[in-house]
Coordinates of C-alpha atoms and ligand atoms in Angstrom, one line a residue:
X24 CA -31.0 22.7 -3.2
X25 CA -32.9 19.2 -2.6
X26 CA -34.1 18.6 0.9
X27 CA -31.2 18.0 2.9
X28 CA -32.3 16.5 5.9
X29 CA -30.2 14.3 8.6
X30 CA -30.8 11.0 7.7
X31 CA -30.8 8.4 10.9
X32 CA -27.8 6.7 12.1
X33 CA -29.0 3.1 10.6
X34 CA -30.2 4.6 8.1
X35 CA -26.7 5.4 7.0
X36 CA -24.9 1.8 8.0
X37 CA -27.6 0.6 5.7
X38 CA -27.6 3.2 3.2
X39 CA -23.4 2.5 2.9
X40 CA -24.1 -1.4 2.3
X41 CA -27.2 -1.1 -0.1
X42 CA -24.6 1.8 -1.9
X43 CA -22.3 -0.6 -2.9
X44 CA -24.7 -2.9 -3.7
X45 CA -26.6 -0.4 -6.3
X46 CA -23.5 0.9 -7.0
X47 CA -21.9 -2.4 -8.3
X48 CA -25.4 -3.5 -10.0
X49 CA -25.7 -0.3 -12.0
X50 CA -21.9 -0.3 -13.3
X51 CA -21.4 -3.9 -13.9
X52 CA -23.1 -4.2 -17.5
X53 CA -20.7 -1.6 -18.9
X54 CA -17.5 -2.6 -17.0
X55 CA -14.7 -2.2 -18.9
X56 CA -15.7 -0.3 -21.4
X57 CA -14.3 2.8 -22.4
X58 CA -16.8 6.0 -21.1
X59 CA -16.8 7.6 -24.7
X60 CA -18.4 4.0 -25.4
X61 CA -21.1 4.1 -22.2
X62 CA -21.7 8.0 -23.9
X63 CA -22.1 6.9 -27.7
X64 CA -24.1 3.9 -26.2
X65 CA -26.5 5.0 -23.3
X66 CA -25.7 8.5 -23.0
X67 CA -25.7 7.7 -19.0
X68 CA -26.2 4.6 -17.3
X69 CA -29.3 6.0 -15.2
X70 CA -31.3 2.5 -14.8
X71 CA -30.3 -1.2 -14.8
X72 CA -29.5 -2.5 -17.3
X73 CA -29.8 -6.3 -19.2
X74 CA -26.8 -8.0 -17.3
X75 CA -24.8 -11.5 -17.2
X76 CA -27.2 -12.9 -14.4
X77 CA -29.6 -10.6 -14.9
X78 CA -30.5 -6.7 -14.4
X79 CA -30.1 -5.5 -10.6
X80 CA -27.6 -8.8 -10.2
X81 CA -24.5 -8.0 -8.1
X82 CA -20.7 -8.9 -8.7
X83 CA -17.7 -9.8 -6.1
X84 CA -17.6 -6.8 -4.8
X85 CA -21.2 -7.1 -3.3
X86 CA -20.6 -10.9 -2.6
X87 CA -17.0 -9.7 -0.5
X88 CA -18.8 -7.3 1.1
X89 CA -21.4 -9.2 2.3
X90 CA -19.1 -11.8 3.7
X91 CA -16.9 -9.2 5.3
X92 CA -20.4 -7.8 7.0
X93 CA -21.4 -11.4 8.4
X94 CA -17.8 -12.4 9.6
X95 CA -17.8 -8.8 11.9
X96 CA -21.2 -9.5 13.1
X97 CA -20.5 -13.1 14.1
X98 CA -17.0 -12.1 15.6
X99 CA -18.3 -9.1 17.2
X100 CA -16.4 -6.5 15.5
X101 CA -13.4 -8.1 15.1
X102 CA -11.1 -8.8 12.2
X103 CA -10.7 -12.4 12.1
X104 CA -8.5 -13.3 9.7
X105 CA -9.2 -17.2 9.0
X106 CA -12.7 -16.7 9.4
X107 CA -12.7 -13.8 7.2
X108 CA -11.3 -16.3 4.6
X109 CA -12.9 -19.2 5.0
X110 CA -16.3 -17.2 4.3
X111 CA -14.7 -15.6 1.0
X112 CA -14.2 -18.5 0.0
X113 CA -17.6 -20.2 0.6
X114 CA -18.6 -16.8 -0.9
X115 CA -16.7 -17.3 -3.9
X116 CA -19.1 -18.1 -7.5
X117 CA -17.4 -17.4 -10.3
X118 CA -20.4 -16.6 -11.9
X119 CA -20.3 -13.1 -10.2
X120 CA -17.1 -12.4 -11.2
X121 CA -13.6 -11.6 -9.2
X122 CA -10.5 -10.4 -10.6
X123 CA -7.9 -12.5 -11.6
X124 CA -5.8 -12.5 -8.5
X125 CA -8.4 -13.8 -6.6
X126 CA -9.1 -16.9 -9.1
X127 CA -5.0 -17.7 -8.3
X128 CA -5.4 -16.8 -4.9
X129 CA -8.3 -19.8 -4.4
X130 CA -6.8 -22.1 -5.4
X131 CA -3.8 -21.2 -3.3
X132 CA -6.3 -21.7 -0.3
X133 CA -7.7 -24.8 -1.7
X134 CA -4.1 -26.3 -2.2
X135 CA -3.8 -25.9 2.0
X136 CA -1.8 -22.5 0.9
X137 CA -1.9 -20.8 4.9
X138 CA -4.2 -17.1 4.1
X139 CA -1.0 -15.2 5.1
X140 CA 1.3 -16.8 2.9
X141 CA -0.8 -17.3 0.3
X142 CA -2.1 -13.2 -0.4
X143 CA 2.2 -12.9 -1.2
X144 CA 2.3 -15.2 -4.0
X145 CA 0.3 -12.9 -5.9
X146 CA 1.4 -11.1 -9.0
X147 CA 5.0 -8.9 -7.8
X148 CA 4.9 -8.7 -3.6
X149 CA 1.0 -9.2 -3.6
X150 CA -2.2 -7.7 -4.8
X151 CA -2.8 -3.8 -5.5
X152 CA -6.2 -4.6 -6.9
X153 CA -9.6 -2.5 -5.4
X154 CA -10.7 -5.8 -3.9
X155 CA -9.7 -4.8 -0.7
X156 CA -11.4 -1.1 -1.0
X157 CA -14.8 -2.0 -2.7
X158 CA -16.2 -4.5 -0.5
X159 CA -14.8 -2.4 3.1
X160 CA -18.1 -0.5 3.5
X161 CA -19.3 -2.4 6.8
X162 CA -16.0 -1.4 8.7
X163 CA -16.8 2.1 7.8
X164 CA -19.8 2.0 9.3
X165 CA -19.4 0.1 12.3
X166 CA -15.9 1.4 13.9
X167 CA -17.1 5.5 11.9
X168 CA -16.7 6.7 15.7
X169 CA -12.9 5.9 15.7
X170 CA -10.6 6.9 12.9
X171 CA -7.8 4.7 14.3
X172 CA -10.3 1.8 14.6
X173 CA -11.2 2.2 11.0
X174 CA -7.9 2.4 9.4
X175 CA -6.2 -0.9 11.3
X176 CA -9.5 -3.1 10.7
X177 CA -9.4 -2.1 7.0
X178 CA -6.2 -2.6 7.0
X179 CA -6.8 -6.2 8.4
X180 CA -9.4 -7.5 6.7
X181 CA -7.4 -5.9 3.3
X182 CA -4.3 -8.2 4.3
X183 CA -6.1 -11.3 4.1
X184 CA -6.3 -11.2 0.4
X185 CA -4.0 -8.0 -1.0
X186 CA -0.8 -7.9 0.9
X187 CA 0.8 -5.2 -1.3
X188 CA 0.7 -1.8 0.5
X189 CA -1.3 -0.1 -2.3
X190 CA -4.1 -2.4 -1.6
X191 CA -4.5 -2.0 1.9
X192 CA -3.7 1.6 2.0
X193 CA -6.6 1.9 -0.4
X194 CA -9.4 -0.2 1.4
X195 CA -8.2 2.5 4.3
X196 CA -9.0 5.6 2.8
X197 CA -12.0 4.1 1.2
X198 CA -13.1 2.7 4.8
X199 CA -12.3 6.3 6.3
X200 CA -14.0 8.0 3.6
X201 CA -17.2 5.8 4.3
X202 CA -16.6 6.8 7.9
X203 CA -16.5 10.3 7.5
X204 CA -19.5 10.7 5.1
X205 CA -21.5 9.2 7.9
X206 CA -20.3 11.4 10.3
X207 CA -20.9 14.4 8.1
X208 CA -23.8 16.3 8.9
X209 CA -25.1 17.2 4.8
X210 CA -26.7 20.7 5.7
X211 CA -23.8 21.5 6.4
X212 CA -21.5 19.8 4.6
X213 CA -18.1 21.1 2.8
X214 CA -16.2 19.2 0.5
X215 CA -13.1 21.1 1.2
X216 CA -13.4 19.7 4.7
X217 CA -14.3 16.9 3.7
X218 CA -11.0 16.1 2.0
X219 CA -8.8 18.1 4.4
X220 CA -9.9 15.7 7.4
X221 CA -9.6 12.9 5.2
X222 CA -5.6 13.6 4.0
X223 CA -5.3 14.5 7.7
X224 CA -6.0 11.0 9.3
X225 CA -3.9 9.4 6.3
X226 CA -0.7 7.9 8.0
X227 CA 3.1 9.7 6.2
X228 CA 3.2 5.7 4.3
X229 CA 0.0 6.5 1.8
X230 CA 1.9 9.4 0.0
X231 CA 0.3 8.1 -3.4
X232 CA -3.2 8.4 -2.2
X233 CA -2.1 11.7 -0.3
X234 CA -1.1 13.0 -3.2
X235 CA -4.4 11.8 -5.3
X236 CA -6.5 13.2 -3.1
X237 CA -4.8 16.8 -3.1
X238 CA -4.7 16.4 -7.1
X239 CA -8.9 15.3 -6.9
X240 CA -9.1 18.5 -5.0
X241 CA -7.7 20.7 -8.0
X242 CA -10.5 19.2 -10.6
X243 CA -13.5 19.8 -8.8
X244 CA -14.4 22.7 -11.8
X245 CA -13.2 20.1 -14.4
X246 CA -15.6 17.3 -14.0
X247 CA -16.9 17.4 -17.5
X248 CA -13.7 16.8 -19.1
X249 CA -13.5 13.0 -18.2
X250 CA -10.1 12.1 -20.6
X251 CA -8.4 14.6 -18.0
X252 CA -10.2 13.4 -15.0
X253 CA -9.6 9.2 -16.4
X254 CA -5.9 10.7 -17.0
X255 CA -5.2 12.1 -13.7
X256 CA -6.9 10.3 -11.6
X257 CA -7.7 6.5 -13.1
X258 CA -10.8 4.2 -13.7
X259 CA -8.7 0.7 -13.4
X260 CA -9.2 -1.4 -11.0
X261 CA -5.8 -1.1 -9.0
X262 CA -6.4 0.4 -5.7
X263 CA -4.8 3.7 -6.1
X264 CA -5.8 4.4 -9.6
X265 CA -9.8 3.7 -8.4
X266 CA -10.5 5.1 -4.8
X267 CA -9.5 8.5 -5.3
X268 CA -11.5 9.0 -8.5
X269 CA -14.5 7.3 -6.2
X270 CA -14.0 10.2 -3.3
X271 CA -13.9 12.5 -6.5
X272 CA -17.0 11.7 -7.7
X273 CA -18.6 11.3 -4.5
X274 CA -17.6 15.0 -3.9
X275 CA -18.1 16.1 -7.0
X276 CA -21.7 15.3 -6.4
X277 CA -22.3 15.0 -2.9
X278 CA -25.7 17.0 -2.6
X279 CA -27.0 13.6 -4.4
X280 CA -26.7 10.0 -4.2
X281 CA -28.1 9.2 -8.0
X282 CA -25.7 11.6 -9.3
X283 CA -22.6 10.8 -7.7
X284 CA -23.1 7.7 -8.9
X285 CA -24.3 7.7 -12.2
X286 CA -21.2 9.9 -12.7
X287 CA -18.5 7.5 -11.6
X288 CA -20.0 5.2 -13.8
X289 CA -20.0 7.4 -16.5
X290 CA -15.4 7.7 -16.5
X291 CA -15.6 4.1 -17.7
X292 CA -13.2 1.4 -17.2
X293 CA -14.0 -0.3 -13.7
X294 CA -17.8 0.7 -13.3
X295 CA -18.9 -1.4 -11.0
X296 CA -16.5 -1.4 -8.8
X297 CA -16.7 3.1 -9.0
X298 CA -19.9 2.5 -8.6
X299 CA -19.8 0.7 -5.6
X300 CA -17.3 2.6 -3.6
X301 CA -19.1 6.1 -4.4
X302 CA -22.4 4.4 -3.7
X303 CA -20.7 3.6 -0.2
X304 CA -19.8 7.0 0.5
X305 CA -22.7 8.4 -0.5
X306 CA -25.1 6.1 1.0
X307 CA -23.0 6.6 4.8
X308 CA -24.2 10.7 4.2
X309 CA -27.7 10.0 2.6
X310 CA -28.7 7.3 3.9
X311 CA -31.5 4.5 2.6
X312 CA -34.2 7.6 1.7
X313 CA -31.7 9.0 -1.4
X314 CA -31.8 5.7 -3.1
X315 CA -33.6 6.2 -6.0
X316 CA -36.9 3.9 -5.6
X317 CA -36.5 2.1 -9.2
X318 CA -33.0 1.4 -8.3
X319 CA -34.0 -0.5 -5.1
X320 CA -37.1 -2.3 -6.9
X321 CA -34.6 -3.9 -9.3
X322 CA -31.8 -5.4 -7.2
X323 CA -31.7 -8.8 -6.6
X324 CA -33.4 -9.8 -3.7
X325 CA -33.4 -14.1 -3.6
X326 CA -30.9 -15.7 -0.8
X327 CA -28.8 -12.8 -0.1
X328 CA -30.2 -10.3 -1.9
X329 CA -31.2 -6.7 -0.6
X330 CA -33.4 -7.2 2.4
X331 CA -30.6 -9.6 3.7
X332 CA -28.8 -6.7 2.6
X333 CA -30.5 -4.3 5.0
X334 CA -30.6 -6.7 7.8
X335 CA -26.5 -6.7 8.0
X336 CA -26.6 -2.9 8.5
X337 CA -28.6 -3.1 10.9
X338 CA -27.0 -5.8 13.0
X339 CA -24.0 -3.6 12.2
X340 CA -26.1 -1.2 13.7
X341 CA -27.2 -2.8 16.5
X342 CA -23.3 -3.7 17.0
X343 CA -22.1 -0.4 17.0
X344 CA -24.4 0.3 19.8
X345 CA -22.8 -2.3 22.1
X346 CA -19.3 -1.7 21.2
X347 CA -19.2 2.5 21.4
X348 CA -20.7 2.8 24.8
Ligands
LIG416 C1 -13.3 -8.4 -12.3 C2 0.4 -5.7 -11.4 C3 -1.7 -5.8 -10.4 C4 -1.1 -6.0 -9.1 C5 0.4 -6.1 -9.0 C6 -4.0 -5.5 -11.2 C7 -13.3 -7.4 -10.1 C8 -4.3 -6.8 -12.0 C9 -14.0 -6.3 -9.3 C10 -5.4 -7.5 -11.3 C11 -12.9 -5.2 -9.2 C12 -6.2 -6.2 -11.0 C13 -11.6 -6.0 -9.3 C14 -7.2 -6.5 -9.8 C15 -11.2 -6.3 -7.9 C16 -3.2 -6.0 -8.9 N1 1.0 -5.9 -10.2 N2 -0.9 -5.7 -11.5 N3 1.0 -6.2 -7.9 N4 -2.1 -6.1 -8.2 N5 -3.0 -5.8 -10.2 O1 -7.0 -9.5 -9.5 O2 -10.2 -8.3 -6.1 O3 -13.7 -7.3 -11.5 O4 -4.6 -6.4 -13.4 O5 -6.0 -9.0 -7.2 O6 -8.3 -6.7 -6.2 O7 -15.2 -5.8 -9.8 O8 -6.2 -8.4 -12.1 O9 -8.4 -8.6 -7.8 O10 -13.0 -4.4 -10.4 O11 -5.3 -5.3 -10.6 O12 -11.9 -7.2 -9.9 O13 -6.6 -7.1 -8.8 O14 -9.9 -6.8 -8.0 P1 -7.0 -8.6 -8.3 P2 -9.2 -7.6 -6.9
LIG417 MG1 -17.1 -6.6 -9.6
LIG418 MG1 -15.0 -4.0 -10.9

């Protein structure tokens, strides 16, 4: 067993941020592509890789996250829906890459489009995309202490760009799985526990992602088999065919953080965006320590790169403080 020792409370709120971050880096030069393509290719995708702007560059769902991190801190842990959009779309470089909704949906907002009305006009009753889920890491951390608080601010910040169900349903369970990790204790952690307490605080409306989660629970032995695991649980980048497989690999591999991770990239199809949600889970119960060294030398680190990176968790941190006591 590898040393499982209780990493520190900010170490965790910063671990969950950095996850995604590494997370999204690693995946991103192989998103899209089949995994019997990443196999015949790399084998695994273990290091960073040559990418678009670089190796070690992030994509939207680092640059979402990040804005989603700065708008809590400056609203003091509050969901502010305007605010929250105006800084995605200051955030927004299409250089790093959003999915296609989100192109239509700025320029909706730059045609005066109000936030609220706009997120509707989106494909057939709004957005079911991951963009919601992959970038909800900081209100994990910072309301972990409350599983009510958790579900209605991802929730929020979800509605501002996905307004279908399916989207913010998924940024939920994502948000509560981040939550739960860091409130995991990982010598003794049990992954059957783990996803018991996390169908439990799922609200009778997510019965798709109940129901994903119970079927992630059956395949634990069948990891290997990826067609089966790509079948039943998904690798696009819709919400509910994305999170679940996320939680799966997370728990398929939760005794390590470069494992669980390597694996979700390793089903394929939305690797960056896997990458960074199981990165977010499994940096909330590692922490900052389990991120492999080379990893962390190669992200990006001009402007808002890691070490600005670090600094939101711990004002996250330091936010937490003030509003749970
Ligand atoms: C480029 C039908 C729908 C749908 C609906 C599908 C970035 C569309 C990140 C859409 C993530 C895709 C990802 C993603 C984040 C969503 N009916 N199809 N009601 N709602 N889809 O475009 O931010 O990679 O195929 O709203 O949620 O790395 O393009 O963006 O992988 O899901 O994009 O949804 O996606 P979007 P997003
Ligand atoms: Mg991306
Ligand atoms: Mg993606």
């Amino acid at each position: 067993m590898p040393n499982q020792h209780t990493p520190s409370l900010v170490s965790r709120f910063v671990g969950a941020l950095v996850g995604t971050f590494v997370g999204d880096a690693l995946g991103m030069p192989v998103e899209g592509w089949p995994w019997r393509k990443i196999a015949q290719h790399y084998g695994e995708v273990r290091e960073m890789l040559p990418a678009r702007l670089g190796a070690g560059t992030y994509t939207d769902d680092t640059v979402f996250m990040i804005a989603l991190a700065e708008s809590l801190i400056e609203n003091k842990g509050r969901v502010v829906p305007q605010d929250l959009a105006w800084r995605f779309r200051q955030a927004y470089d299409r250089r790093r890459g959003f999915g296609a909704g989100m192109h239509r949906l700025m320029r909706l907002w730059d045609e005066g489009v109000p936030w609220d009305e706009a997120a509707h006009r989106l494909f057939d009753g709004g957005s079911y995309g991951n963009g919601a889920a992959m970038r909800v890491a900081p209100v994990g951390v910072l309301f972990h202490h409350d599983e009510r608080a958790v579900y209605d601010a991802a929730a929020a910040q979800a509605r501002v760009t996905h307004a279908h169900p399916l989207g913010q349903q998924g940024a939920a369970l994502q948000a509560l799985a981040v939550a739960l990790a860091l409130r995991s204790d990982p010598a003794t952690f049990s992954r059957d526990e783990f996803l018991e307490d996390l169908e439990s605080t799922l609200p009778a409306s997510a019965e798709t992602f109940r129901r994903a989660l119970m079927q992630a629970g059956d395949l634990f032995d069948r990891w290997e088999d990826r067609d089966l695991i790509v079948r039943k649980l998904g690798n696009r980048s819709s919400a509910h065919r994305s999170v679940p497989t996320a939680i799966f690999a997370f728990l398929t591999f939760w005794n390590s953080f470069e494992e669980a991770v390597v694996y979700a990239i390793s089903l394929g199809g939305d690797t960056d965006t896997l990458g960074a949600m199981t990165g977010a889970i499994a940096g909330a119960l590692h922490g900052m320590e389990a991120i492999p060294r080379r990893w962390w030398d190669a992200l990006e680190n001009e402007g808002k790169g890691r070490d600005y990176v670090v600094h939101l968790g711990e004002q996250l941190y330091d936010l937490w403080q003030q509003i749970a006591t």
